[in-house]
JSON list of C-alpha atoms in Angstrom, two decimals:
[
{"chain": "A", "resi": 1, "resn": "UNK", "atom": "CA", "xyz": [44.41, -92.03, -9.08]},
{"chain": "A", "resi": 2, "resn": "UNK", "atom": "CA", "xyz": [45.85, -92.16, -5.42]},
{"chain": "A", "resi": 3, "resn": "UNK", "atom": "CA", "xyz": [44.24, -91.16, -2.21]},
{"chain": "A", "resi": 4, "resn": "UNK", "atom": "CA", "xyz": [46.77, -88.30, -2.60]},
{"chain": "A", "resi": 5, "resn": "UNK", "atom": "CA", "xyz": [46.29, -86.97, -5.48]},
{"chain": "A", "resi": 6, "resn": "UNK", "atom": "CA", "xyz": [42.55, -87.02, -5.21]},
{"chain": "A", "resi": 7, "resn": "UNK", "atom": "CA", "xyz": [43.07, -85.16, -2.28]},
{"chain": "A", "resi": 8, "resn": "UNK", "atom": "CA", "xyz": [45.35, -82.14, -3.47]},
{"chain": "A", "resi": 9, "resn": "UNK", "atom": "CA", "xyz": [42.98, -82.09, -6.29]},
{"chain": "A", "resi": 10, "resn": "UNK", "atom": "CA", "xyz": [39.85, -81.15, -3.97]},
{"chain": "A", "resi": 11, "resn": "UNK", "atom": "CA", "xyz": [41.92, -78.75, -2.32]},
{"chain": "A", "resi": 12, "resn": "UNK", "atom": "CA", "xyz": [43.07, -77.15, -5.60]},
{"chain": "A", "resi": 13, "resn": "UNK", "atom": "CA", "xyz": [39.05, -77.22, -5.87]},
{"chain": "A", "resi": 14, "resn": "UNK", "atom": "CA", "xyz": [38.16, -75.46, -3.03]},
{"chain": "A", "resi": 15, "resn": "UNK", "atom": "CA", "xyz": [41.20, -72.59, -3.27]},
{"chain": "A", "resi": 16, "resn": "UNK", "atom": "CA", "xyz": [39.37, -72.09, -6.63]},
{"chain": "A", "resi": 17, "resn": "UNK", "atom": "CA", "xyz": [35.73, -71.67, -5.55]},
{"chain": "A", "resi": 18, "resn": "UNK", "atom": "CA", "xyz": [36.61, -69.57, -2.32]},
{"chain": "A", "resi": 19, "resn": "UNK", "atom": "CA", "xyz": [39.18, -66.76, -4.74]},
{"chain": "A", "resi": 20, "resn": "UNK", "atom": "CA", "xyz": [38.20, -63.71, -5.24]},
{"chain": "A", "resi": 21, "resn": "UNK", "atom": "CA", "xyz": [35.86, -63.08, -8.50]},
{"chain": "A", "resi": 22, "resn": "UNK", "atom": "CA", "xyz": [36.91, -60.32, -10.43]},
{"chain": "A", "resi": 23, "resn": "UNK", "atom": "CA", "xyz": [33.78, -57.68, -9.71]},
{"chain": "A", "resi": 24, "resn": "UNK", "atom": "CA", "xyz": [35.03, -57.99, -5.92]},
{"chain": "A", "resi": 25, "resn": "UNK", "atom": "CA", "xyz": [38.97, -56.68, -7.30]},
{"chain": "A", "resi": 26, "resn": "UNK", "atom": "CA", "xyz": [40.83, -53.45, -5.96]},
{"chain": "A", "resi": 27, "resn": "UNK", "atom": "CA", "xyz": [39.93, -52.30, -9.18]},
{"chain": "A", "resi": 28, "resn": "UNK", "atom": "CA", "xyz": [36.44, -52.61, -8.96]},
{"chain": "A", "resi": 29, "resn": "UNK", "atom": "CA", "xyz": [36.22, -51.05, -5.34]},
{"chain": "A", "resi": 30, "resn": "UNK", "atom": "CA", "xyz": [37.98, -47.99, -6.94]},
{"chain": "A", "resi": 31, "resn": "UNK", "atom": "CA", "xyz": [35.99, -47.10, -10.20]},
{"chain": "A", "resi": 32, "resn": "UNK", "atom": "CA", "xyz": [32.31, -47.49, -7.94]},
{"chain": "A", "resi": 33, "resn": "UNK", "atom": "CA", "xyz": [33.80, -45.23, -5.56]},
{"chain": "A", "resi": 34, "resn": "UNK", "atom": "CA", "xyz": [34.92, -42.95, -8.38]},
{"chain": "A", "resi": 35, "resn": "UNK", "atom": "CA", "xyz": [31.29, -43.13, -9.64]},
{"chain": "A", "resi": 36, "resn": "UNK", "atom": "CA", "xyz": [29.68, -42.03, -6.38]},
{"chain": "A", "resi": 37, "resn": "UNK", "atom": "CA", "xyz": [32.02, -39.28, -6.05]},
{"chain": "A", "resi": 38, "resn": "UNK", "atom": "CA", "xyz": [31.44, -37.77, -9.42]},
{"chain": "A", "resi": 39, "resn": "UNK", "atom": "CA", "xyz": [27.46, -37.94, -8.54]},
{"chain": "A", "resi": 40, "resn": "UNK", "atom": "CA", "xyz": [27.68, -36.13, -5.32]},
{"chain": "A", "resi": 41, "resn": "UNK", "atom": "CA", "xyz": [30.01, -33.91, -7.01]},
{"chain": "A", "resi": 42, "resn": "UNK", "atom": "CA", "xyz": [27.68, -33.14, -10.23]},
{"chain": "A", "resi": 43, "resn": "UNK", "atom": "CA", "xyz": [24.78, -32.64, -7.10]},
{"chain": "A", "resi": 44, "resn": "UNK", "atom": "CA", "xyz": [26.75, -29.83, -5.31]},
{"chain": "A", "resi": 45, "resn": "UNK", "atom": "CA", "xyz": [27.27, -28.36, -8.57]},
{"chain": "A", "resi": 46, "resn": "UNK", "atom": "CA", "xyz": [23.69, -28.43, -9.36]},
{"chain": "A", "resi": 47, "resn": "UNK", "atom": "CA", "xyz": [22.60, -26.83, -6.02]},
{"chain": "A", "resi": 48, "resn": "UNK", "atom": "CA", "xyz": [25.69, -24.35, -6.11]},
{"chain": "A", "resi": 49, "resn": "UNK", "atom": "CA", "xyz": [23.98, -23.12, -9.77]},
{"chain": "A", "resi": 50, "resn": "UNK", "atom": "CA", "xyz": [20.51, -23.11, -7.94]},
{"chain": "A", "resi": 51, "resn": "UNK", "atom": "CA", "xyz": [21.40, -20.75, -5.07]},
{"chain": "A", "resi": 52, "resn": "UNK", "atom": "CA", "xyz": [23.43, -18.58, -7.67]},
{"chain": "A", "resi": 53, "resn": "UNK", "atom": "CA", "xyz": [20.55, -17.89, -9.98]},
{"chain": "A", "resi": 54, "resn": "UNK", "atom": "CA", "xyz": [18.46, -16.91, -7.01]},
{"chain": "A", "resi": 55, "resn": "UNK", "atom": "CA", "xyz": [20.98, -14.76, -5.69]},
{"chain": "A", "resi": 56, "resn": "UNK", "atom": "CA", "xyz": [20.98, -12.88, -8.90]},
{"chain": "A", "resi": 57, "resn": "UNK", "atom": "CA", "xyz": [17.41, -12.89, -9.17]},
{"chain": "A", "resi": 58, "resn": "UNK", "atom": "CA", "xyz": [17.11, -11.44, -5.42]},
{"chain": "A", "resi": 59, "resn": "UNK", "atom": "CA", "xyz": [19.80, -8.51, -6.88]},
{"chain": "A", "resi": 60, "resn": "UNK", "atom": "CA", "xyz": [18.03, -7.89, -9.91]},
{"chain": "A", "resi": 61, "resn": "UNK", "atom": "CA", "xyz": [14.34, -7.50, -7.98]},
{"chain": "A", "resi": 62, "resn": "UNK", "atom": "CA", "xyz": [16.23, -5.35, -5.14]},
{"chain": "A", "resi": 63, "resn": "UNK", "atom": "CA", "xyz": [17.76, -3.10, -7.89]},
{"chain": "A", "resi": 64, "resn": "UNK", "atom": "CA", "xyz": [14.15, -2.56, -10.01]},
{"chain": "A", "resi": 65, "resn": "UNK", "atom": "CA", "xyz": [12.17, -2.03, -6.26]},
{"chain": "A", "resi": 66, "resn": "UNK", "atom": "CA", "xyz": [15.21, 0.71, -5.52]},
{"chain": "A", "resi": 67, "resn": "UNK", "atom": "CA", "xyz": [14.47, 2.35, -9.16]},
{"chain": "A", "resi": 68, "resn": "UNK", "atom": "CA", "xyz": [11.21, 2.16, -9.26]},
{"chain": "A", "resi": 69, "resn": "UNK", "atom": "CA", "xyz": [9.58, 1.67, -5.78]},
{"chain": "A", "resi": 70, "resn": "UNK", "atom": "CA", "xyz": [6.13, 3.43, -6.18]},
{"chain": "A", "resi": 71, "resn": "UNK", "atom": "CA", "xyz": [5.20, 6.55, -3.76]},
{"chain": "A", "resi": 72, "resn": "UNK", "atom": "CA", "xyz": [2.03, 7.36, -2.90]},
{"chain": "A", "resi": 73, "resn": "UNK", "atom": "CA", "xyz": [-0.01, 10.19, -4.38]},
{"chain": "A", "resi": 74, "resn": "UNK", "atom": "CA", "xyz": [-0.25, 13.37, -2.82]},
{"chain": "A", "resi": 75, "resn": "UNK", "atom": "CA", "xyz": [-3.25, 15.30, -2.80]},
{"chain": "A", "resi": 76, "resn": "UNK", "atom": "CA", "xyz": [-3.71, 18.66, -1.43]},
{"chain": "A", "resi": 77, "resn": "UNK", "atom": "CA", "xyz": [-7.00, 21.04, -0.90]},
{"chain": "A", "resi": 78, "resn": "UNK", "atom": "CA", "xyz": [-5.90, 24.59, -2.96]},
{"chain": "A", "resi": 79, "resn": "UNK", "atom": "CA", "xyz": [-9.71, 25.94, -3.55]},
{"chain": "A", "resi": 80, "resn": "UNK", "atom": "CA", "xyz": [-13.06, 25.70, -2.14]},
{"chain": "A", "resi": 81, "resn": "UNK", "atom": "CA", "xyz": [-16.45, 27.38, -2.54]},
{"chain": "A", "resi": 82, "resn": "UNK", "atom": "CA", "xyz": [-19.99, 27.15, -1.19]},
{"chain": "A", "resi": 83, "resn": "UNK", "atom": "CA", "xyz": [-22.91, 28.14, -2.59]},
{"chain": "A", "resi": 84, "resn": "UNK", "atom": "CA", "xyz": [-25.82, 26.16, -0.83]},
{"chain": "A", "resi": 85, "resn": "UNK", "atom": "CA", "xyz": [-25.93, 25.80, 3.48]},
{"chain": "A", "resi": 86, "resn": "UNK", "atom": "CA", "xyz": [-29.28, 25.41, 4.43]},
{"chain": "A", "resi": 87, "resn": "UNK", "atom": "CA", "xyz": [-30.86, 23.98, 7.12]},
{"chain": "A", "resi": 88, "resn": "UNK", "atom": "CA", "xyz": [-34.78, 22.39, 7.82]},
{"chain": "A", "resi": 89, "resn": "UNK", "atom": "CA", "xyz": [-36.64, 20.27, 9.64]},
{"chain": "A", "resi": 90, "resn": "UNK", "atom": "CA", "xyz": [-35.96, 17.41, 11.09]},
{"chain": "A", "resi": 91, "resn": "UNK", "atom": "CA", "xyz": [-32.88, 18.51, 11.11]},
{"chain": "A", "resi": 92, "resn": "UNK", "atom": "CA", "xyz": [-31.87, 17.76, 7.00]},
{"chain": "A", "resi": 93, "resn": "UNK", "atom": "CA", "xyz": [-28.97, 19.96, 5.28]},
{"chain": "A", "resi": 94, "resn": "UNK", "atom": "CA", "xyz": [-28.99, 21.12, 1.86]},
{"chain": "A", "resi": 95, "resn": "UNK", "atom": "CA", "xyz": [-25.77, 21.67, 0.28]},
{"chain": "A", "resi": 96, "resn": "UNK", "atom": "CA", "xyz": [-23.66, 22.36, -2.48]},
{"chain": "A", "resi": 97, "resn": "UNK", "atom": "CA", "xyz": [-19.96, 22.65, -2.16]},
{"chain": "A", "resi": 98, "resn": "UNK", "atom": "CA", "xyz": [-16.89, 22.32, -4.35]},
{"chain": "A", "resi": 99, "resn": "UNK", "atom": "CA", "xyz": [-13.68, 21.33, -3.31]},
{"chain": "A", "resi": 100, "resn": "UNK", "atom": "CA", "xyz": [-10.33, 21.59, -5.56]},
{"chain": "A", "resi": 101, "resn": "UNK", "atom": "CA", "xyz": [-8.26, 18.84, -5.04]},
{"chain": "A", "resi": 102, "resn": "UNK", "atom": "CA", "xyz": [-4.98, 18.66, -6.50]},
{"chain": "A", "resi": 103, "resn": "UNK", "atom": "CA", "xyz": [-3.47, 15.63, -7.06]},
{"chain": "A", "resi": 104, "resn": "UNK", "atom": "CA", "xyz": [0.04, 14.59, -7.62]},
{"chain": "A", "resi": 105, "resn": "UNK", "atom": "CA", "xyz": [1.98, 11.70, -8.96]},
{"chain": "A", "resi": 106, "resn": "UNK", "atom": "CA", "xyz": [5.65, 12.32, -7.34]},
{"chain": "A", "resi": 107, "resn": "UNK", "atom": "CA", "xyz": [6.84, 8.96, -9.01]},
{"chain": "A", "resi": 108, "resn": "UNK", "atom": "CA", "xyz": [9.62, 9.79, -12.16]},
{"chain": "A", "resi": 109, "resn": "UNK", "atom": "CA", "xyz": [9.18, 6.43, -13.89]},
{"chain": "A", "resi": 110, "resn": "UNK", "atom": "CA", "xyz": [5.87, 5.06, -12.56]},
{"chain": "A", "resi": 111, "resn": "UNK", "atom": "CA", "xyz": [2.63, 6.55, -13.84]},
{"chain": "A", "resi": 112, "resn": "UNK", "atom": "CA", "xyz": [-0.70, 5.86, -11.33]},
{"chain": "A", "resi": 113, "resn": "UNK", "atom": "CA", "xyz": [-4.02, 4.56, -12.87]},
{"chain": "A", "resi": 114, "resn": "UNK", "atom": "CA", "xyz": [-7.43, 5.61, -10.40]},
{"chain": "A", "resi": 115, "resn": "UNK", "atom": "CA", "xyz": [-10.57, 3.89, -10.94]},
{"chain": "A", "resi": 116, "resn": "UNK", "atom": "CA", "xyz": [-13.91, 3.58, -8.49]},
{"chain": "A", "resi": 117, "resn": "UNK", "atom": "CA", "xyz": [-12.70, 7.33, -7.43]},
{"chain": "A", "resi": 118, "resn": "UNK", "atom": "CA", "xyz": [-15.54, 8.71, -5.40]},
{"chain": "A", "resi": 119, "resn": "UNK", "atom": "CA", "xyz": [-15.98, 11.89, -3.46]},
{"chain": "A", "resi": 120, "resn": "UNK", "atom": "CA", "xyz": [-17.57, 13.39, -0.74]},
{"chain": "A", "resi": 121, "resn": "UNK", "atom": "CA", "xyz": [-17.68, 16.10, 2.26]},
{"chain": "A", "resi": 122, "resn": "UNK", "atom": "CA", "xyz": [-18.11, 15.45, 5.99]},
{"chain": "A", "resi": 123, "resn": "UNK", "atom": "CA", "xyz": [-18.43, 17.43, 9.14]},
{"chain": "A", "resi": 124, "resn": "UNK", "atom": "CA", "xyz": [-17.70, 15.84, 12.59]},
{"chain": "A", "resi": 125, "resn": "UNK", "atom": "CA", "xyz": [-17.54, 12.99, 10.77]},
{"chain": "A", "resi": 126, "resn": "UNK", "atom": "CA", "xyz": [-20.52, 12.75, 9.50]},
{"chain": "A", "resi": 127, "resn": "UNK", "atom": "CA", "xyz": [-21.44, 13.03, 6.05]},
{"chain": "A", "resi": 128, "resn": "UNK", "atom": "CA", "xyz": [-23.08, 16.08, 4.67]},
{"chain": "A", "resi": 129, "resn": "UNK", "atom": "CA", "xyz": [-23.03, 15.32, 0.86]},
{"chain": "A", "resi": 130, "resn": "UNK", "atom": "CA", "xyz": [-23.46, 12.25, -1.06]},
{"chain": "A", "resi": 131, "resn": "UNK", "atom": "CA", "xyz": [-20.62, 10.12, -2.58]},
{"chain": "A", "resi": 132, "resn": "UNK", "atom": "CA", "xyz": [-20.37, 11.12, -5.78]},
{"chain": "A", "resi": 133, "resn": "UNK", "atom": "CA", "xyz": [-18.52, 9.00, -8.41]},
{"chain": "A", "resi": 134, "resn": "UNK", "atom": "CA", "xyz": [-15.91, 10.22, -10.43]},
{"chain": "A", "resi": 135, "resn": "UNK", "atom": "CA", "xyz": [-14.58, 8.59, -13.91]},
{"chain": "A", "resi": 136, "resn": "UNK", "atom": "CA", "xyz": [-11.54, 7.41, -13.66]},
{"chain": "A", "resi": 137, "resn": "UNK", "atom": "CA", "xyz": [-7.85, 8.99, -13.59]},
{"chain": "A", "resi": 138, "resn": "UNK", "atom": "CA", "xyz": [-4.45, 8.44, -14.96]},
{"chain": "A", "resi": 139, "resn": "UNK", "atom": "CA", "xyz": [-1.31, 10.69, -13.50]},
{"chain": "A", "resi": 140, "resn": "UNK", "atom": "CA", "xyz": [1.85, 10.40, -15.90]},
{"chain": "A", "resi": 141, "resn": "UNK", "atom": "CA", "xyz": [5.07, 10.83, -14.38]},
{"chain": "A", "resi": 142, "resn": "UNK", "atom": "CA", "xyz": [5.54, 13.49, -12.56]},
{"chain": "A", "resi": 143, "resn": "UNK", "atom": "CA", "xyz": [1.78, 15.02, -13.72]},
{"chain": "A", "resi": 144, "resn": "UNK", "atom": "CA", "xyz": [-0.43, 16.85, -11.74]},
{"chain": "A", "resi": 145, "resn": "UNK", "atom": "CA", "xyz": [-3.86, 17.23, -12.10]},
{"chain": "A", "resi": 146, "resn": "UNK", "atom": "CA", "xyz": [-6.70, 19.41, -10.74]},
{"chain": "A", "resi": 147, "resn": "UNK", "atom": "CA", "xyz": [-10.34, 17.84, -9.21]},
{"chain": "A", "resi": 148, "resn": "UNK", "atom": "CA", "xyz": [-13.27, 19.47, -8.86]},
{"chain": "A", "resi": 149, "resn": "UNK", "atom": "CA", "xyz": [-16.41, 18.61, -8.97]},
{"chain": "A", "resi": 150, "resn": "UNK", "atom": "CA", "xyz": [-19.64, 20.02, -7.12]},
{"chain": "A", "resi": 151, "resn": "UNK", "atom": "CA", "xyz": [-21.11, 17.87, -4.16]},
{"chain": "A", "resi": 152, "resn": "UNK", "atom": "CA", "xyz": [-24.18, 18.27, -2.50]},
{"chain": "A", "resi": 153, "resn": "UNK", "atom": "CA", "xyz": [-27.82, 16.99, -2.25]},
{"chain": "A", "resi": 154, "resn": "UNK", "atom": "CA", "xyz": [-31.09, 18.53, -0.69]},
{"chain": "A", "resi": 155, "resn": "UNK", "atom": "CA", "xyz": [-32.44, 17.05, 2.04]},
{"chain": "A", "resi": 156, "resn": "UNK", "atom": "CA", "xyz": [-29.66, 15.23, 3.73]},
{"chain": "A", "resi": 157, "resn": "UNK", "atom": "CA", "xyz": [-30.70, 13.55, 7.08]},
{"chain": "A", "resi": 158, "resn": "UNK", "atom": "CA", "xyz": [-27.76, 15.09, 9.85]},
{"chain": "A", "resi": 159, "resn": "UNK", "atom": "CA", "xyz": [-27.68, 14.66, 13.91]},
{"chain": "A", "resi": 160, "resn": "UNK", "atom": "CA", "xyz": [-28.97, 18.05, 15.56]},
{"chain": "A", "resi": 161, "resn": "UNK", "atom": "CA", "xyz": [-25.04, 18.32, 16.48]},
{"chain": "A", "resi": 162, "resn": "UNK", "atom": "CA", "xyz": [-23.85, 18.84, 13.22]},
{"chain": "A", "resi": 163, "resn": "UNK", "atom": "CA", "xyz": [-27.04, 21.30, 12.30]},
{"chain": "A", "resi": 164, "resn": "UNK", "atom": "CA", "xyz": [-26.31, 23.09, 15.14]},
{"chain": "A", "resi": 165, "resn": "UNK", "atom": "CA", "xyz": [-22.68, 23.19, 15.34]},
{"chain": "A", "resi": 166, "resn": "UNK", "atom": "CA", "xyz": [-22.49, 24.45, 11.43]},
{"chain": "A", "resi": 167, "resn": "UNK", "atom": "CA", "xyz": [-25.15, 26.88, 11.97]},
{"chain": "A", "resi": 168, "resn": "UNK", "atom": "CA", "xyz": [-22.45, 28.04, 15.10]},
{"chain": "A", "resi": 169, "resn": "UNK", "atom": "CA", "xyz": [-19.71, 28.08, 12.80]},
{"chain": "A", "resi": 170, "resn": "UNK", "atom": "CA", "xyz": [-21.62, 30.03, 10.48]},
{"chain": "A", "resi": 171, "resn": "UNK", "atom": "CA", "xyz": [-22.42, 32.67, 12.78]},
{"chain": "A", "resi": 172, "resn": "UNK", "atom": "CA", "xyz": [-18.61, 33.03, 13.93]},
{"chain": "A", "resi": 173, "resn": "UNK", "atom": "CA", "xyz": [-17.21, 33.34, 10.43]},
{"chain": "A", "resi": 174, "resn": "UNK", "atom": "CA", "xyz": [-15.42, 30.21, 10.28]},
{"chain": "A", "resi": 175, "resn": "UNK", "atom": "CA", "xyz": [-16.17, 26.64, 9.28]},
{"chain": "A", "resi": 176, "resn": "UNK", "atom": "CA", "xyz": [-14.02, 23.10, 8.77]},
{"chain": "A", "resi": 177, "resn": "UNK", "atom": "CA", "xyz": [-14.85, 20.23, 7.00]},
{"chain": "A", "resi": 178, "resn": "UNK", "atom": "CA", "xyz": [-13.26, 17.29, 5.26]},
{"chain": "A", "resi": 179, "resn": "UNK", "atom": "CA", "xyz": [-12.79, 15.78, 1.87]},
{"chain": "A", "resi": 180, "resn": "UNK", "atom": "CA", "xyz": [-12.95, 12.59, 1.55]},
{"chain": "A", "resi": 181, "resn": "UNK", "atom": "CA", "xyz": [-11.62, 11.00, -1.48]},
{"chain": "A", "resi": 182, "resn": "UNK", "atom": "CA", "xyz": [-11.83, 6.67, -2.33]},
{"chain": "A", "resi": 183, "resn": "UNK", "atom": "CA", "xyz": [-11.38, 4.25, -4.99]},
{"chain": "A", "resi": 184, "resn": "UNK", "atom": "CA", "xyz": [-8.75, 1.90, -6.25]},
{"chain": "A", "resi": 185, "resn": "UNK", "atom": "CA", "xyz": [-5.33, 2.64, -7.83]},
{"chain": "A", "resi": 186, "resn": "UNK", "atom": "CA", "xyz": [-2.40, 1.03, -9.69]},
{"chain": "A", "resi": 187, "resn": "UNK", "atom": "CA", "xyz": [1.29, 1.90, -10.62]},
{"chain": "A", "resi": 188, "resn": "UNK", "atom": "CA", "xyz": [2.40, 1.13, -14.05]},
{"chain": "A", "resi": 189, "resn": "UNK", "atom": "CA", "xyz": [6.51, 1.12, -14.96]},
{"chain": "A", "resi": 190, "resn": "UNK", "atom": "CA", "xyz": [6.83, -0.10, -18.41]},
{"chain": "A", "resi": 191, "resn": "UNK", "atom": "CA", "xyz": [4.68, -2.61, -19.21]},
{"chain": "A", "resi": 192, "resn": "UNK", "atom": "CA", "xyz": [4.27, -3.77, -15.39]},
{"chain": "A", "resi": 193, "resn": "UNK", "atom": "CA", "xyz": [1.48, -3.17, -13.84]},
{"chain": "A", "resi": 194, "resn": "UNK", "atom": "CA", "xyz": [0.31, -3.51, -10.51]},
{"chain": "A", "resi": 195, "resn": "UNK", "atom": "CA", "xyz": [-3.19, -5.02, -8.58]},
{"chain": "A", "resi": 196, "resn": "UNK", "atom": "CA", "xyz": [-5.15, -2.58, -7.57]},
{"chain": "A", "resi": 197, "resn": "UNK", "atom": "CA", "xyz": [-5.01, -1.20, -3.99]},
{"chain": "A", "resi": 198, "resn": "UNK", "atom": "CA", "xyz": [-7.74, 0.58, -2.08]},
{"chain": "A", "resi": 199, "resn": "UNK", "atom": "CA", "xyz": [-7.23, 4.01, -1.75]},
{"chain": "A", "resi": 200, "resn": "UNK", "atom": "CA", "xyz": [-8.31, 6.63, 1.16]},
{"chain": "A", "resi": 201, "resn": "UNK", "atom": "CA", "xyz": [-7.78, 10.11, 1.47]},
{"chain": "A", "resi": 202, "resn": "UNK", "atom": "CA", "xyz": [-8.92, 12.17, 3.79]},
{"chain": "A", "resi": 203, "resn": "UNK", "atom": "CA", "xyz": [-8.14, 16.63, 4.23]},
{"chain": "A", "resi": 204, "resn": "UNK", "atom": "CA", "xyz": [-9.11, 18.63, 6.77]},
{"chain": "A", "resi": 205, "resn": "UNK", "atom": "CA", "xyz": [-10.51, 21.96, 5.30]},
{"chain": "A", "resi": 206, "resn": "UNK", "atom": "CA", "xyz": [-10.64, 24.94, 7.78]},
{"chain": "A", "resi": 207, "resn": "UNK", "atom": "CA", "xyz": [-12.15, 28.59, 5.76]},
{"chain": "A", "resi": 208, "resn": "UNK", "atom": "CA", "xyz": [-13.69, 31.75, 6.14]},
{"chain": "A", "resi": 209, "resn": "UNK", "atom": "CA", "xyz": [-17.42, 31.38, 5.66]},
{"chain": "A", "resi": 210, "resn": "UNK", "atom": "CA", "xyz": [-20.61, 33.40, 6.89]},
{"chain": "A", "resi": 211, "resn": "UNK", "atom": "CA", "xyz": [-23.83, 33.82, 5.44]},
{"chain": "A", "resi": 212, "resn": "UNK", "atom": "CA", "xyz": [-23.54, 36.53, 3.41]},
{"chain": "A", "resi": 213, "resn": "UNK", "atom": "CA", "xyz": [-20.77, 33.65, 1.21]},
{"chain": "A", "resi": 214, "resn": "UNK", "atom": "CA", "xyz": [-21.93, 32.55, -1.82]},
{"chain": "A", "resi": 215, "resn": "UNK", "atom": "CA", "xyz": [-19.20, 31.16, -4.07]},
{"chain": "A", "resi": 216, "resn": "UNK", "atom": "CA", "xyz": [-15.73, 31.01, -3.13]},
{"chain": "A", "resi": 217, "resn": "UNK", "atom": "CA", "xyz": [-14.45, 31.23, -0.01]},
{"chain": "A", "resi": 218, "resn": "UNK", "atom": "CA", "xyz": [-10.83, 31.81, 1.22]},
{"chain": "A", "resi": 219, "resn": "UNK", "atom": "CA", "xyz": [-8.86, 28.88, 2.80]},
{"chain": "A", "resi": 220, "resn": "UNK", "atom": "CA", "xyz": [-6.77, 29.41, 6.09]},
{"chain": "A", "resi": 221, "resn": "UNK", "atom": "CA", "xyz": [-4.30, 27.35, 4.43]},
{"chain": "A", "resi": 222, "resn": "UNK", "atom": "CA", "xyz": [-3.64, 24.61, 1.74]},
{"chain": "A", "resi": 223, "resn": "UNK", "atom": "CA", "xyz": [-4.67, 21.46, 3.05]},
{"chain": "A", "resi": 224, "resn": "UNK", "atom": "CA", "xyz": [-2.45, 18.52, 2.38]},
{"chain": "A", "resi": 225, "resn": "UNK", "atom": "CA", "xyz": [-4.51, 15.28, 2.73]},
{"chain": "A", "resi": 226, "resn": "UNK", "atom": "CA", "xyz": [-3.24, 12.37, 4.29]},
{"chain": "A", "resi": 227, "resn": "UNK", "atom": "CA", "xyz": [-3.16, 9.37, 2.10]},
{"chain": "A", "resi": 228, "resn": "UNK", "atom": "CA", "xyz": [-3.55, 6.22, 2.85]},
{"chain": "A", "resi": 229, "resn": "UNK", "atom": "CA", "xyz": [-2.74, 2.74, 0.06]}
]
């Protein structure tokens, strides 16, 4: 072989090892850039279906809380009577009071479920009968429902103001105390129910008392307690 042909054969040699391979083609460039447009595509679909479904799911909750949103109960002093005031030394009270409390449930689809209910009376905020606990409650829709149960205790310890400002009150004819009502209560709509949430209510009780009462006494007006979840 010639020094030429030997040398148009390593040049045919070197074209060859220096082409193109065939995973570097047009082609190939194309069908990888394809590939990463069809994952970034399939990805935006995926988060467009994500946002969607919580979109709906933000709707749906909006709608039920619009429905049935729970309001609280509504209680409201309509009765009261007293058949025990008495006072001794050092000053201690002896008492025995009842209070009728009506309750309410103003909810049309959500029923409310009491428990831990307890009771009791103060005067200038101090308290003149023991807590007494009271079994527990359920209000339907819509239900009403009376309470009242007698409170009182002998020998209460109370600060000389309150024996002397009741004893004052007594002697003018007219007397106001509050009812205090506590415990825990859940809303049921279906077969949803709430945690519990404390419960306070307190209603400011002005009547007619003197100490020829014994029994019921007239209200000044129905107290509506203020209620707090």
């Amino acid at each position: 072989m010639g020094e030429g042909e030997a040398k148009a054969e390593h040049a045919a040699k070197a074209d060859h090892k220096h082409a193109p391979s065939a995973s570097s083609t047009p082609e190939s460039y194309s069908k990888d850039g394809e590939r990463r447009r069809g994952g970034r595509d399939a990805y935006r679909a995926f988060c467009a279906a994500i946002f969607s479904i919580l979109v709906l799911l933000g709707i749906i909750a909006l709608i039920l809380w619009l429905v049935y949103r729970p309001h609280k109960p509504r209680l409201t002093v309509v009765g009261a009577a007293i058949y025990d005031l008495n006072f001794t030394a050092p000053p201690l009270i002896s008492t025995s009071v009842q209070f009728s409390v009506l309750a309410r449930n103003p909810n049309r689809r959500v029923s409310i479920h009491y428990d831990k209910l307890s009771m009791y009376v103060t005067y200038k905020d101090q308290i003149i009968t023991p807590p007494l606990q009271l079994p527990p409650l359920r209000l339907g829709h819509k239900s009403t429902v009376v309470i009242a149960p007698v409170l009182g205790g002998a020998g209460v310890p109370v600060s000389p103001e309150v024996a002397n400002g009741l004893k004052s009150d007594e002697a003018y004819g007219l007397v106001s105390m509050r009812v205090v009502v506590t415990g825990r209560l859940r809303w049921k709509a279906g077969a949803i129910m709430t945690g519990r949430y404390g419960f306070y209510a307190t209603c400011g009780v002005w009547m007619r008392f003197n100490r020829s009462s014994n029994g019921q006494v007239p209200l000044l007006a129905p107290s509506t307690c203020k209620v707090d979840v």
